[in-house]
Amino acid sequence: MMLASSSRSASHERSRSVLLVRTFLALSALEGLAVLVALLADTPTSQAGWLLGFTRLRVLIIGATLALTAAATALSLKSLADTTWAGRIVNWWARIAAQGRTSIWLTLTFYALLLASILLLVGVSMRSKVEPNVLSKLWLNRGQLFLVWLTIIALQAVLAHAWMSGARWGRMLGTFVGGGLLLGLLLLYWYGAEGQLLLYNTNRFSTDQSAYMKYARLLRESNYSYPGDFNRMPLYPWIQSLLLQPEMTDPEFFEYGKYLNLYLSIGVLAGLALVFFRSFTPLHALNLLTVAAFSVFIYKAGWFQSEVIFYFLNLLLFVLMIRQLQSTSTVGAIATGLVAGLAHLTKASILPGLLLFLLFAILRNGMHVLSSGRAPRAVTPRRLQPSGLWAAPLAGLAFLATVSPYLIRSKEITGHYFYNVNSTFYVWYDSWDEAMAGTRAHGDRTGWPQMPPEDIPSMGKYLREHTPGQMATRLIEGGYKVMKRVSESYGYWEYAKLYAGLLVIACALRWRRAWTLIKGNPIPLLFALAYFMAYPLLYFWYAPIAYGDRLILAQFLPLVYALSMALHCVLNESYLIIAGRSIRWLDLVNVALVPIVGMGVYRAVTHGVYVMSGGG
């Protein structure tokens, strides 16, 4: 009896699944037919069209709709006429549904299509106002209706997939809420960043935007043979030069370039999401992503500057370096060098961090060799594999290979491979006025400055001409300037202090866990401490030349990532029992952070972007 009952239950379940597939295909076909009728029913009033009065774009949209509708109709009729074939579709879908990540990708597809529908409606600007009398034309002429249909199909596929996989509806609802929250935050981000782009950053001569524009134009006009000014690096101007047209005026190029930077920032946020969600729990990652978006990138997105790309590459480089110091691999070492090269070609300020990484990588491998020599029985083949011993050289070679064309060109013109006016000369001046009257006035942007060798600034010259007290005063006063600027800026410093405070409390409460983690492999921690001590000192020293947010912000994302990673490791296995249920302390901490992060979003979108400069 039990076998018969089980057999009837399985048969009933299969019948319901077949019905679900038939319904999905029939709905898709009927919706496509409705879209096709709407597209054809709107008869053109002008004969200026390409075919029967329709524009080429409308004909293309009609053709795509017709093809997909015909396919959906054919599959729907096949499923109704052939139950065996419909059963095979059910089996195929069930196998796909068994893969846990498929529902996530389907949900992402739905929200991506929904975002595309919104952006197609509003055009380039989130601040554009669509008049009601032209709304219907936009839906028909821009392919809006076709895209909405695809969005509905994606939603239906998500729901059908959830049924096939037997997913709990509560979890499905959570996935949808999370996706909707990300979409809402993205639209808020776009709206706020565009506010700074249109209403604040209206002067292309502000900061060095016009210099980047000139660089991009010279690259394009010289067929990319222009060597640069040895101050700004070539990657960002090269990207901007791709949209430059010969007839484009500087005001037009400025406007287009700002919007391109905004689009790049959205791509950067997608990259940050991949890094954060692969490293942390979902809520932890969402909080970090929101902090990065609304306290850093929303202010930088509307500017014709390289920081948006550099901040991401610098974070990615830091993550790769930390992971290499935790567990080396050949692929990881090559990726570290490649990203370091791209970051250097964006801004020439990653060399101190890269040199520290190479030093600690060599130290780590040396410690492994020594420990292997003392305890041969504990040695395993994996610990002595070449990828571990050669990680630092591989990373260095990959870096040099990436930047070699630029270095060779620099050597030909200036006589030095790593020639940059900031790190070669300006860092050894006591003020910007000195730099302007010194090497800047003697051609340092086109080659080695034409001035007496004894007048050219260098580390040796600076040490000979300054006392230890003067150098200490420079660091102290520079630190005061930088930190005062940081404390009065967009609010990112508050998050750094917040995550640092949470880490201190977590380590105090779970000091045994923290100590165990440190003893297991102290090298990443030592590297991070050296990294976050070295860069602020360099920024303090450089403050007489420049001390804006652009410098210190480069290390904000690596800092909050490092603090978050440490917090995650210390608290991830710590639980609190509430009403018989185990809840991770880490989740409770992130729930408590949500209103704080939300206030930061509100402050940035309603006030900050209109009154604070993101140009630095």
Coordinates of C-alpha atoms in Angstrom, one line a residue:
M1 CA 0.0 0.0 0.0
M2 CA 2.8 2.4 0.9
L3 CA 4.6 1.7 -2.4
A4 CA 1.4 2.3 -4.3
S5 CA 0.7 5.5 -2.4
S6 CA 4.3 6.7 -3.1
S7 CA 4.0 5.8 -6.8
R8 CA 0.7 7.8 -7.1
S9 CA 2.3 10.8 -5.3
A10 CA 5.3 10.7 -7.6
S11 CA 3.0 10.5 -10.7
H12 CA 0.9 13.3 -9.4
E13 CA 4.0 15.5 -8.8
R14 CA 5.3 14.7 -12.3
S15 CA 1.9 15.7 -13.8
R16 CA 2.0 19.0 -12.0
S17 CA 5.5 19.6 -13.2
V18 CA 4.5 18.9 -16.8
L19 CA 1.5 21.3 -16.4
L20 CA 4.0 23.9 -15.1
V21 CA 6.2 23.6 -18.1
R22 CA 3.2 23.8 -20.5
T23 CA 1.9 26.9 -18.6
F24 CA 5.3 28.6 -18.8
L25 CA 5.6 28.0 -22.5
A26 CA 2.0 29.0 -23.2
L27 CA 2.3 32.2 -21.2
S28 CA 5.5 33.2 -23.0
A29 CA 3.9 32.6 -26.4
L30 CA 0.7 34.6 -25.5
E31 CA 2.8 37.5 -24.0
G32 CA 4.9 37.6 -27.2
L33 CA 1.8 37.6 -29.3
A34 CA 0.5 40.6 -27.4
V35 CA 3.8 42.5 -27.7
L36 CA 3.8 41.8 -31.5
V37 CA 0.2 43.1 -31.9
A38 CA 1.1 46.2 -30.0
L39 CA 4.2 46.8 -32.2
L40 CA 2.3 46.3 -35.4
A41 CA -0.9 48.1 -34.4
D42 CA 1.0 51.4 -33.9
T43 CA 0.8 52.5 -37.6
P44 CA 3.4 55.1 -38.6
T45 CA 2.1 58.5 -39.5
S46 CA 5.2 59.3 -41.6
Q47 CA 6.4 57.6 -44.8
A48 CA 10.0 58.4 -43.9
G49 CA 10.6 55.0 -42.4
W50 CA 12.7 52.2 -43.7
L51 CA 10.0 49.6 -44.3
L52 CA 6.3 50.2 -44.4
G53 CA 7.0 53.5 -42.5
F54 CA 8.8 51.7 -39.7
T55 CA 12.4 52.6 -38.7
R56 CA 15.2 50.1 -38.9
L57 CA 15.2 49.7 -35.1
R58 CA 11.4 49.1 -35.0
V59 CA 11.7 46.5 -37.8
L60 CA 14.5 44.8 -35.9
I61 CA 12.5 44.8 -32.7
I62 CA 9.5 43.4 -34.5
G63 CA 11.7 40.7 -36.1
A64 CA 13.1 39.6 -32.8
T65 CA 9.7 39.5 -31.2
L66 CA 8.3 37.5 -34.1
A67 CA 11.2 35.0 -33.9
L68 CA 10.9 34.5 -30.1
T69 CA 7.1 34.3 -30.2
A70 CA 7.2 31.7 -33.0
A71 CA 9.8 29.6 -31.0
A72 CA 7.7 29.9 -27.8
T73 CA 4.5 29.0 -29.7
A74 CA 6.2 26.0 -31.4
L75 CA 7.5 24.7 -28.1
S76 CA 4.2 25.2 -26.4
L77 CA 2.3 23.3 -29.1
K78 CA 4.9 20.5 -28.9
S79 CA 4.5 20.2 -25.1
L80 CA 0.7 19.9 -25.5
A81 CA 0.8 17.4 -28.2
D82 CA 3.7 15.2 -26.9
T83 CA 3.5 14.3 -23.2
T84 CA 6.7 12.2 -23.4
W85 CA 8.6 15.2 -24.8
A86 CA 7.2 17.4 -22.1
G87 CA 8.4 14.9 -19.5
R88 CA 11.9 15.1 -21.0
I89 CA 11.8 18.8 -20.6
V90 CA 10.7 18.3 -16.9
N91 CA 13.6 16.0 -16.3
W92 CA 16.1 18.4 -18.0
W93 CA 14.8 21.3 -16.0
A94 CA 14.9 19.3 -12.8
R95 CA 18.6 18.4 -13.3
I96 CA 19.3 22.2 -13.8
A97 CA 17.2 23.0 -10.7
A98 CA 19.3 20.6 -8.7
Q99 CA 22.2 23.0 -9.1
G100 CA 22.0 25.4 -6.1
R101 CA 23.4 28.5 -7.8
T102 CA 21.1 28.4 -10.8
S103 CA 18.3 30.2 -9.0
I104 CA 20.7 32.9 -8.0
W105 CA 21.8 33.4 -11.7
L106 CA 18.2 33.4 -12.8
T107 CA 17.3 36.1 -10.2
L108 CA 20.3 38.2 -11.2
T109 CA 19.1 37.9 -14.9
F110 CA 15.7 39.1 -13.9
Y111 CA 17.0 42.1 -12.1
A112 CA 19.5 42.9 -14.8
L113 CA 16.7 43.0 -17.4
L114 CA 14.6 45.1 -15.0
L115 CA 17.5 47.6 -14.7
A116 CA 18.0 47.6 -18.5
S117 CA 14.3 48.4 -18.9
I118 CA 14.5 51.3 -16.4
L119 CA 17.7 52.7 -18.1
L120 CA 16.2 52.3 -21.6
L121 CA 13.2 54.3 -20.4
V122 CA 15.1 57.2 -18.8
G123 CA 18.0 57.2 -21.3
V124 CA 21.4 58.4 -20.2
S125 CA 20.2 60.4 -17.3
M126 CA 18.4 59.2 -14.2
R127 CA 17.3 62.8 -13.8
S128 CA 15.5 63.0 -17.1
K129 CA 11.7 63.5 -17.0
V130 CA 9.6 61.4 -19.4
E131 CA 6.5 63.3 -20.5
P132 CA 3.3 61.2 -20.4
N133 CA 2.4 62.0 -24.0
V134 CA 5.6 60.5 -25.3
L135 CA 5.8 57.6 -23.0
S136 CA 3.9 55.2 -25.3
K137 CA 6.2 56.1 -28.2
L138 CA 9.3 55.3 -26.1
W139 CA 7.8 51.9 -25.2
L140 CA 7.3 51.1 -28.8
N141 CA 10.2 52.8 -30.6
R142 CA 13.0 52.1 -28.1
G143 CA 12.2 48.4 -27.7
Q144 CA 10.9 49.0 -24.2
L145 CA 8.0 46.7 -24.6
F146 CA 10.2 43.9 -25.9
L147 CA 12.6 44.3 -23.0
V148 CA 9.7 44.3 -20.5
W149 CA 8.5 41.0 -22.0
L150 CA 11.9 39.4 -21.6
T151 CA 11.9 40.6 -17.9
I152 CA 8.5 39.0 -17.4
I153 CA 9.8 35.7 -18.9
A154 CA 12.8 35.8 -16.6
L155 CA 10.5 36.3 -13.6
Q156 CA 8.3 33.4 -14.7
A157 CA 11.5 31.3 -15.1
V158 CA 12.6 32.1 -11.6
L159 CA 9.2 31.1 -10.1
A160 CA 9.1 27.9 -12.2
H161 CA 12.7 27.1 -11.2
A162 CA 11.8 27.5 -7.6
W163 CA 9.0 25.1 -7.9
M164 CA 11.1 22.5 -9.8
S165 CA 13.9 22.7 -7.2
G166 CA 11.6 22.5 -4.3
A167 CA 13.1 25.6 -2.8
R168 CA 11.6 27.0 0.3
W169 CA 9.6 30.1 -0.5
G170 CA 11.0 32.0 2.4
R171 CA 14.5 31.6 1.0
M172 CA 13.2 32.6 -2.4
L173 CA 11.6 35.7 -1.0
G174 CA 14.9 36.6 0.7
T175 CA 16.8 36.3 -2.6
F176 CA 14.3 38.6 -4.3
V177 CA 14.4 41.1 -1.5
G178 CA 18.2 41.1 -1.6
G179 CA 18.2 41.6 -5.4
G180 CA 15.6 44.4 -5.2
L181 CA 17.6 46.1 -2.4
L182 CA 20.7 46.0 -4.6
L183 CA 18.8 47.4 -7.6
G184 CA 17.3 50.2 -5.4
L185 CA 20.7 51.1 -4.0
L186 CA 22.1 51.2 -7.5
L187 CA 19.5 53.6 -8.7
L188 CA 20.0 55.8 -5.7
Y189 CA 23.7 55.7 -6.3
W190 CA 23.2 56.7 -10.0
Y191 CA 20.9 59.5 -9.0
G192 CA 23.2 60.9 -6.4
A193 CA 26.4 60.6 -8.5
E194 CA 24.7 62.3 -11.4
G195 CA 23.7 65.1 -9.0
Q196 CA 27.4 65.9 -8.4
L197 CA 28.2 65.4 -12.1
L198 CA 25.5 67.9 -13.3
L199 CA 25.2 70.3 -10.4
Y200 CA 28.6 70.5 -8.8
N201 CA 31.3 69.5 -11.2
T202 CA 30.6 72.0 -14.0
N203 CA 34.1 73.4 -14.4
R204 CA 36.5 71.2 -16.4
F205 CA 39.5 73.3 -15.2
S206 CA 38.8 72.2 -11.6
T207 CA 41.6 70.1 -10.2
D208 CA 43.4 68.2 -13.1
Q209 CA 40.4 67.2 -15.2
S210 CA 41.5 69.4 -18.1
A211 CA 45.0 67.8 -18.0
Y212 CA 43.4 64.3 -18.3
M213 CA 41.3 65.6 -21.2
K214 CA 44.4 67.0 -22.9
Y215 CA 46.3 63.7 -22.3
A216 CA 43.5 61.7 -23.9
R217 CA 43.2 64.1 -26.9
L218 CA 47.0 64.0 -27.5
L219 CA 46.9 60.2 -27.4
R220 CA 44.2 60.0 -30.0
E221 CA 45.7 62.7 -32.2
S222 CA 49.2 61.1 -32.1
N223 CA 47.8 57.7 -32.9
Y224 CA 48.8 56.7 -29.4
S225 CA 52.4 57.5 -29.7
Y226 CA 52.3 60.4 -27.2
P227 CA 54.5 59.4 -24.2
G228 CA 52.5 61.3 -21.5
D229 CA 53.6 64.0 -19.1
F230 CA 55.2 61.6 -16.5
N231 CA 52.8 62.8 -13.9
R232 CA 49.5 61.1 -14.9
M233 CA 49.7 57.6 -16.1
P234 CA 48.3 56.4 -19.4
L235 CA 45.6 53.8 -18.7
Y236 CA 42.7 56.2 -17.8
P237 CA 43.4 58.7 -20.6
W238 CA 43.6 55.8 -23.0
I239 CA 40.1 54.6 -21.9
Q240 CA 38.7 58.1 -22.3
S241 CA 40.3 58.6 -25.7
L242 CA 38.2 55.7 -27.1
L243 CA 35.0 57.9 -27.0
L244 CA 36.7 61.0 -28.3
Q245 CA 35.7 62.1 -31.9
P246 CA 37.7 64.6 -34.0
E247 CA 34.8 67.0 -34.1
M248 CA 34.1 66.9 -30.4
T249 CA 34.6 70.2 -28.5
D250 CA 36.2 70.3 -25.1
P251 CA 32.9 71.0 -23.3
E252 CA 31.3 68.0 -25.1
F253 CA 34.2 65.8 -24.3
F254 CA 34.0 66.9 -20.7
E255 CA 30.3 65.9 -20.5
Y256 CA 30.7 62.6 -22.3
G257 CA 33.8 61.8 -20.2
K258 CA 32.0 62.4 -16.9
Y259 CA 29.2 60.0 -17.9
L260 CA 31.8 57.4 -19.0
N261 CA 33.3 57.7 -15.6
L262 CA 29.9 57.2 -14.0
Y263 CA 29.4 54.0 -16.1
L264 CA 32.9 52.8 -15.1
S265 CA 32.0 53.4 -11.5
I266 CA 29.0 51.1 -11.8
G267 CA 31.2 48.4 -13.4
V268 CA 33.7 48.9 -10.5
L269 CA 30.8 48.4 -8.0
A270 CA 29.9 45.2 -9.7
G271 CA 33.6 44.1 -9.3
L272 CA 33.5 45.1 -5.6
A273 CA 30.4 43.1 -5.2
L274 CA 32.1 40.0 -6.5
V275 CA 35.1 40.6 -4.1
F276 CA 33.0 41.2 -1.1
F277 CA 30.3 38.5 -1.6
R278 CA 33.1 35.9 -2.2
S279 CA 34.8 37.0 1.0
F280 CA 32.1 37.7 3.5
T281 CA 28.6 36.7 4.6
P282 CA 25.8 38.3 2.4
L283 CA 24.8 41.0 4.9
H284 CA 28.4 41.8 5.8
A285 CA 29.2 42.1 2.1
L286 CA 26.1 44.3 1.4
N287 CA 27.1 46.7 4.2
L288 CA 30.6 47.0 2.9
L289 CA 29.4 47.5 -0.7
T290 CA 27.0 50.2 0.4
V291 CA 29.7 52.0 2.5
A292 CA 32.1 52.0 -0.5
A293 CA 29.4 53.2 -2.9
F294 CA 27.9 56.0 -0.9
S295 CA 31.0 57.3 1.0
V296 CA 33.6 57.0 -1.8
F297 CA 32.4 56.3 -5.4
I298 CA 29.3 58.5 -5.4
Y299 CA 31.5 61.5 -4.9
K300 CA 34.1 60.4 -7.5
A301 CA 31.9 59.0 -10.3
G302 CA 31.1 62.4 -11.8
W303 CA 34.6 63.5 -12.4
F304 CA 37.0 63.2 -15.3
Q305 CA 39.7 61.5 -13.1
S306 CA 41.3 58.1 -12.7
E307 CA 40.5 57.5 -9.1
V308 CA 37.4 55.3 -9.7
I309 CA 39.5 52.7 -11.6
F310 CA 42.5 53.0 -9.4
Y311 CA 40.7 52.5 -6.1
F312 CA 39.2 49.3 -7.3
L313 CA 42.5 48.0 -8.8
N314 CA 44.3 49.0 -5.6
L315 CA 41.8 47.1 -3.4
L316 CA 42.0 44.1 -5.8
L317 CA 45.8 44.1 -5.5
F318 CA 45.7 44.3 -1.7
V319 CA 43.3 41.3 -1.6
L320 CA 45.5 39.3 -3.9
M321 CA 48.6 40.1 -1.9
I322 CA 46.9 39.1 1.3
R323 CA 45.7 35.8 -0.2
Q324 CA 49.2 35.0 -1.6
L325 CA 50.7 35.5 1.8
Q326 CA 48.0 33.2 3.3
S327 CA 48.3 30.5 0.6
T328 CA 50.6 30.8 -2.4
S329 CA 49.7 29.7 -5.9
T330 CA 51.2 30.2 -9.4
V331 CA 48.0 31.6 -10.9
G332 CA 47.5 33.9 -7.9
A333 CA 51.1 35.2 -8.1
I334 CA 50.7 36.0 -11.8
A335 CA 47.4 37.7 -11.2
T336 CA 48.9 39.8 -8.4
G337 CA 51.6 41.0 -10.8
L338 CA 49.2 41.7 -13.6
V339 CA 46.8 43.7 -11.4
A340 CA 49.8 45.6 -9.9
G341 CA 50.9 46.5 -13.4
L342 CA 47.4 47.8 -14.3
A343 CA 47.2 49.7 -11.1
H344 CA 50.6 51.3 -11.7
L345 CA 49.6 52.3 -15.2
T346 CA 46.6 54.0 -13.6
K347 CA 48.4 55.9 -10.8
A348 CA 52.1 55.5 -10.0
S349 CA 51.6 54.9 -6.3
I350 CA 51.5 51.2 -5.8
L351 CA 55.2 50.5 -5.7
P352 CA 55.7 50.8 -1.9
G353 CA 52.9 48.3 -1.3
L354 CA 54.2 46.0 -4.0
L355 CA 57.7 46.1 -2.5
L356 CA 56.4 45.3 0.9
F357 CA 54.5 42.4 -0.5
L358 CA 57.6 41.0 -2.2
L359 CA 59.6 41.4 1.0
F360 CA 57.0 39.5 3.1
A361 CA 56.5 36.9 0.4
I362 CA 60.2 36.1 0.5
L363 CA 60.1 36.1 4.3
R364 CA 57.2 33.7 4.4
N365 CA 58.9 31.3 2.0
G366 CA 62.2 31.6 3.9
M367 CA 60.3 30.7 7.1
H368 CA 58.8 27.7 5.5
V369 CA 62.2 26.5 4.2
L370 CA 63.7 26.9 7.7
S371 CA 60.9 25.1 9.4
S372 CA 61.1 22.3 6.9
G373 CA 64.8 21.9 7.6
R374 CA 64.3 21.7 11.4
A375 CA 61.4 19.2 11.2
P376 CA 61.8 17.0 8.1
R377 CA 59.1 14.7 9.1
A378 CA 56.5 17.4 9.1
V379 CA 57.4 18.4 5.5
T380 CA 54.8 17.6 2.9
P381 CA 55.3 17.9 -0.9
R382 CA 52.8 20.7 -1.0
R383 CA 54.8 22.9 1.3
L384 CA 57.8 22.8 -1.0
Q385 CA 56.0 23.0 -4.2
P386 CA 57.6 25.5 -6.7
S387 CA 54.5 27.8 -6.7
G388 CA 55.2 28.7 -3.0
L389 CA 58.9 29.3 -3.5
W390 CA 58.5 31.2 -6.7
A391 CA 55.4 33.3 -5.8
A392 CA 57.3 36.5 -5.3
P393 CA 59.5 36.3 -8.4
L394 CA 56.5 35.3 -10.5
A395 CA 54.5 38.3 -9.2
G396 CA 57.5 40.6 -9.9
L397 CA 58.0 39.3 -13.4
A398 CA 54.3 39.6 -14.2
F399 CA 54.3 43.2 -13.0
L400 CA 57.4 44.1 -15.1
A401 CA 55.9 42.4 -18.2
T402 CA 52.7 44.4 -17.8
V403 CA 54.4 47.8 -17.5
S404 CA 57.4 47.1 -19.7
P405 CA 56.2 49.1 -22.8
Y406 CA 55.7 52.2 -20.6
L407 CA 59.0 51.7 -18.7
I408 CA 61.0 51.3 -22.0
R409 CA 59.5 54.4 -23.4
S410 CA 60.2 56.3 -20.2
K411 CA 63.9 55.1 -20.3
E412 CA 64.2 56.3 -23.9
I413 CA 63.0 59.8 -23.1
T414 CA 64.1 60.5 -19.5
G415 CA 66.9 58.0 -19.0
H416 CA 65.1 56.4 -16.1
Y417 CA 62.6 53.4 -16.1
F418 CA 60.5 54.5 -13.1
Y419 CA 60.3 58.2 -13.8
N420 CA 57.4 60.1 -12.2
V421 CA 57.7 63.8 -11.3
N422 CA 55.8 63.3 -8.0
S423 CA 57.9 60.5 -6.6
T424 CA 61.2 61.5 -8.3
F425 CA 61.2 65.2 -7.5
Y426 CA 58.1 66.8 -5.8
V427 CA 58.2 64.6 -2.8
W428 CA 61.6 66.1 -1.9
Y429 CA 60.4 69.8 -2.0
D430 CA 59.1 71.7 1.0
S431 CA 56.2 73.3 -0.8
W432 CA 54.4 73.3 -4.1
D433 CA 55.8 76.8 -4.9
E434 CA 59.3 75.3 -4.7
A435 CA 58.3 72.5 -7.1
M436 CA 56.8 75.0 -9.5
A437 CA 59.9 77.1 -9.5
G438 CA 62.2 74.1 -9.6
T439 CA 62.0 71.1 -11.8
R440 CA 58.4 71.9 -13.0
A441 CA 59.8 75.1 -14.6
H442 CA 62.7 73.3 -16.2
G443 CA 60.8 70.7 -18.3
D444 CA 60.3 67.8 -15.9
R445 CA 57.1 66.9 -17.8
T446 CA 58.9 66.2 -21.1
G447 CA 62.1 64.6 -19.8
W448 CA 64.8 65.0 -17.3
P449 CA 64.8 68.7 -16.1
Q450 CA 67.4 71.0 -17.7
M451 CA 69.0 72.4 -14.6
P452 CA 72.3 72.0 -12.6
P453 CA 72.6 68.5 -11.0
E454 CA 73.2 70.0 -7.6
D455 CA 69.8 71.8 -7.8
I456 CA 67.8 68.7 -8.7
P457 CA 66.0 67.4 -5.6
S458 CA 66.6 63.9 -4.3
M459 CA 66.5 61.9 -1.0
G460 CA 70.3 62.4 -0.4
K461 CA 70.0 66.2 -1.1
Y462 CA 67.0 66.5 1.3
L463 CA 68.7 64.6 4.1
R464 CA 71.9 66.7 3.8
E465 CA 69.9 70.0 3.9
H466 CA 67.4 69.2 6.7
T467 CA 67.7 68.4 10.3
P468 CA 65.9 65.4 12.0
G469 CA 63.7 68.0 13.8
Q470 CA 62.6 69.6 10.6
M471 CA 61.8 66.2 9.1
A472 CA 59.8 65.3 12.2
T473 CA 57.9 68.6 12.1
R474 CA 57.1 68.0 8.4
L475 CA 55.6 64.6 9.3
I476 CA 53.6 65.9 12.3
E477 CA 52.2 69.0 10.5
G478 CA 51.5 66.9 7.4
G479 CA 49.7 64.3 9.5
Y480 CA 47.6 67.1 11.1
K481 CA 46.6 68.5 7.7
V482 CA 45.7 65.1 6.2
M483 CA 43.7 63.8 9.2
K484 CA 41.9 67.1 9.6
R485 CA 40.9 66.9 5.9
V486 CA 39.9 63.2 6.4
S487 CA 37.8 63.9 9.5
E488 CA 35.9 66.7 7.6
S489 CA 35.3 64.7 4.4
Y490 CA 32.5 62.5 3.1
G491 CA 32.2 60.4 6.3
Y492 CA 34.3 57.4 5.2
W493 CA 36.6 57.9 8.2
E494 CA 33.7 57.2 10.6
Y495 CA 33.3 53.8 9.0
A496 CA 37.0 53.0 9.4
K497 CA 36.8 53.9 13.1
L498 CA 33.6 51.9 13.5
Y499 CA 35.0 48.7 12.0
A500 CA 38.3 49.2 13.9
G501 CA 36.4 49.6 17.2
L502 CA 34.3 46.5 16.5
L503 CA 37.4 44.5 15.8
V504 CA 39.1 45.6 19.0
I505 CA 36.0 44.6 21.0
A506 CA 35.8 41.2 19.2
C507 CA 39.5 40.5 19.8
A508 CA 39.1 41.4 23.5
L509 CA 36.2 39.1 24.0
R510 CA 37.6 36.2 21.9
W511 CA 41.3 36.8 22.4
R512 CA 42.1 33.0 22.4
R513 CA 40.5 32.7 18.9
A514 CA 42.4 35.8 17.7
W515 CA 45.7 34.6 19.1
T516 CA 45.3 31.2 17.5
L517 CA 44.6 32.8 14.1
I518 CA 47.7 35.0 14.4
K519 CA 50.0 32.1 15.5
G520 CA 48.8 30.0 12.5
N521 CA 50.3 32.5 10.0
P522 CA 51.5 35.9 11.3
I523 CA 52.9 37.0 8.0
P524 CA 49.6 38.5 6.5
L525 CA 49.0 40.4 9.8
L526 CA 52.6 41.8 9.8
F527 CA 52.3 42.8 6.1
A528 CA 49.0 44.6 6.8
L529 CA 50.4 46.5 9.7
A530 CA 53.5 47.5 7.7
Y531 CA 51.2 48.5 4.7
F532 CA 48.9 50.7 6.8
M533 CA 51.8 52.3 8.6
A534 CA 53.8 53.0 5.5
Y535 CA 51.2 54.7 3.3
P536 CA 49.9 57.2 5.9
L537 CA 53.5 58.2 6.7
L538 CA 54.1 58.7 3.0
Y539 CA 50.9 60.8 2.7
F540 CA 51.9 62.9 5.7
W541 CA 55.3 63.5 4.2
Y542 CA 53.8 64.5 0.9
A543 CA 51.2 66.9 2.5
P544 CA 53.3 70.1 1.7
I545 CA 52.7 69.3 -2.0
A546 CA 49.1 67.8 -1.8
Y547 CA 46.9 66.4 1.0
G548 CA 43.5 66.0 -0.4
D549 CA 41.1 63.0 -0.1
R550 CA 42.4 61.5 -3.4
L551 CA 45.5 60.2 -1.7
I552 CA 44.3 58.7 1.6
L553 CA 41.1 57.4 0.0
A554 CA 43.2 55.0 -2.0
Q555 CA 43.8 53.0 1.2
F556 CA 40.3 53.2 2.6
L557 CA 38.9 50.2 0.8
P558 CA 41.9 48.0 1.6
L559 CA 41.6 49.1 5.3
V560 CA 38.0 48.3 5.7
Y561 CA 38.5 45.1 3.8
A562 CA 41.3 44.1 6.2
L563 CA 39.3 45.1 9.3
S564 CA 36.3 43.2 7.9
M565 CA 38.3 40.1 7.1
A566 CA 39.8 40.1 10.6
L567 CA 36.3 40.7 12.2
H568 CA 34.9 37.9 10.0
C569 CA 37.6 35.4 11.1
V570 CA 37.3 36.2 14.8
L571 CA 33.5 36.2 15.1
N572 CA 32.4 33.8 12.3
E573 CA 32.3 30.8 14.6
S574 CA 30.9 32.6 17.6
Y575 CA 27.2 32.1 18.3
L576 CA 24.5 33.5 20.6
I577 CA 21.6 31.3 21.7
I578 CA 18.3 33.1 21.5
A579 CA 15.0 31.2 22.1
G580 CA 16.8 27.9 21.4
R581 CA 18.2 29.1 18.1
S582 CA 21.9 29.7 17.4
I583 CA 22.6 33.1 15.8
R584 CA 26.1 34.2 14.8
W585 CA 27.5 37.3 16.5
L586 CA 28.7 38.4 13.2
D587 CA 25.2 38.5 11.8
L588 CA 24.0 40.5 14.8
V589 CA 26.8 43.0 14.4
N590 CA 25.9 43.5 10.7
V591 CA 22.2 43.9 11.5
A592 CA 23.1 46.6 14.0
L593 CA 25.2 48.3 11.3
V594 CA 22.3 48.5 8.8
P595 CA 20.7 51.7 10.2
I596 CA 24.1 53.4 10.5
V597 CA 24.9 52.6 6.9
G598 CA 21.4 53.6 5.8
M599 CA 21.9 57.1 7.4
G600 CA 25.1 57.4 5.4
V601 CA 23.2 56.7 2.2
Y602 CA 20.5 59.2 3.1
R603 CA 23.1 61.9 3.9
A604 CA 25.0 61.4 0.7
V605 CA 22.1 61.4 -1.7
T606 CA 20.1 64.2 -0.1
H607 CA 22.9 66.6 0.9
G608 CA 26.5 65.5 0.5
V609 CA 26.8 65.2 -3.3
Y610 CA 25.5 68.8 -3.7
V611 CA 27.9 70.5 -1.3
M612 CA 31.1 68.4 -1.2
S613 CA 33.7 68.2 -4.0
G614 CA 34.6 64.7 -5.1
G615 CA 37.6 66.0 -7.1
G616 CA 40.0 66.1 -4.1

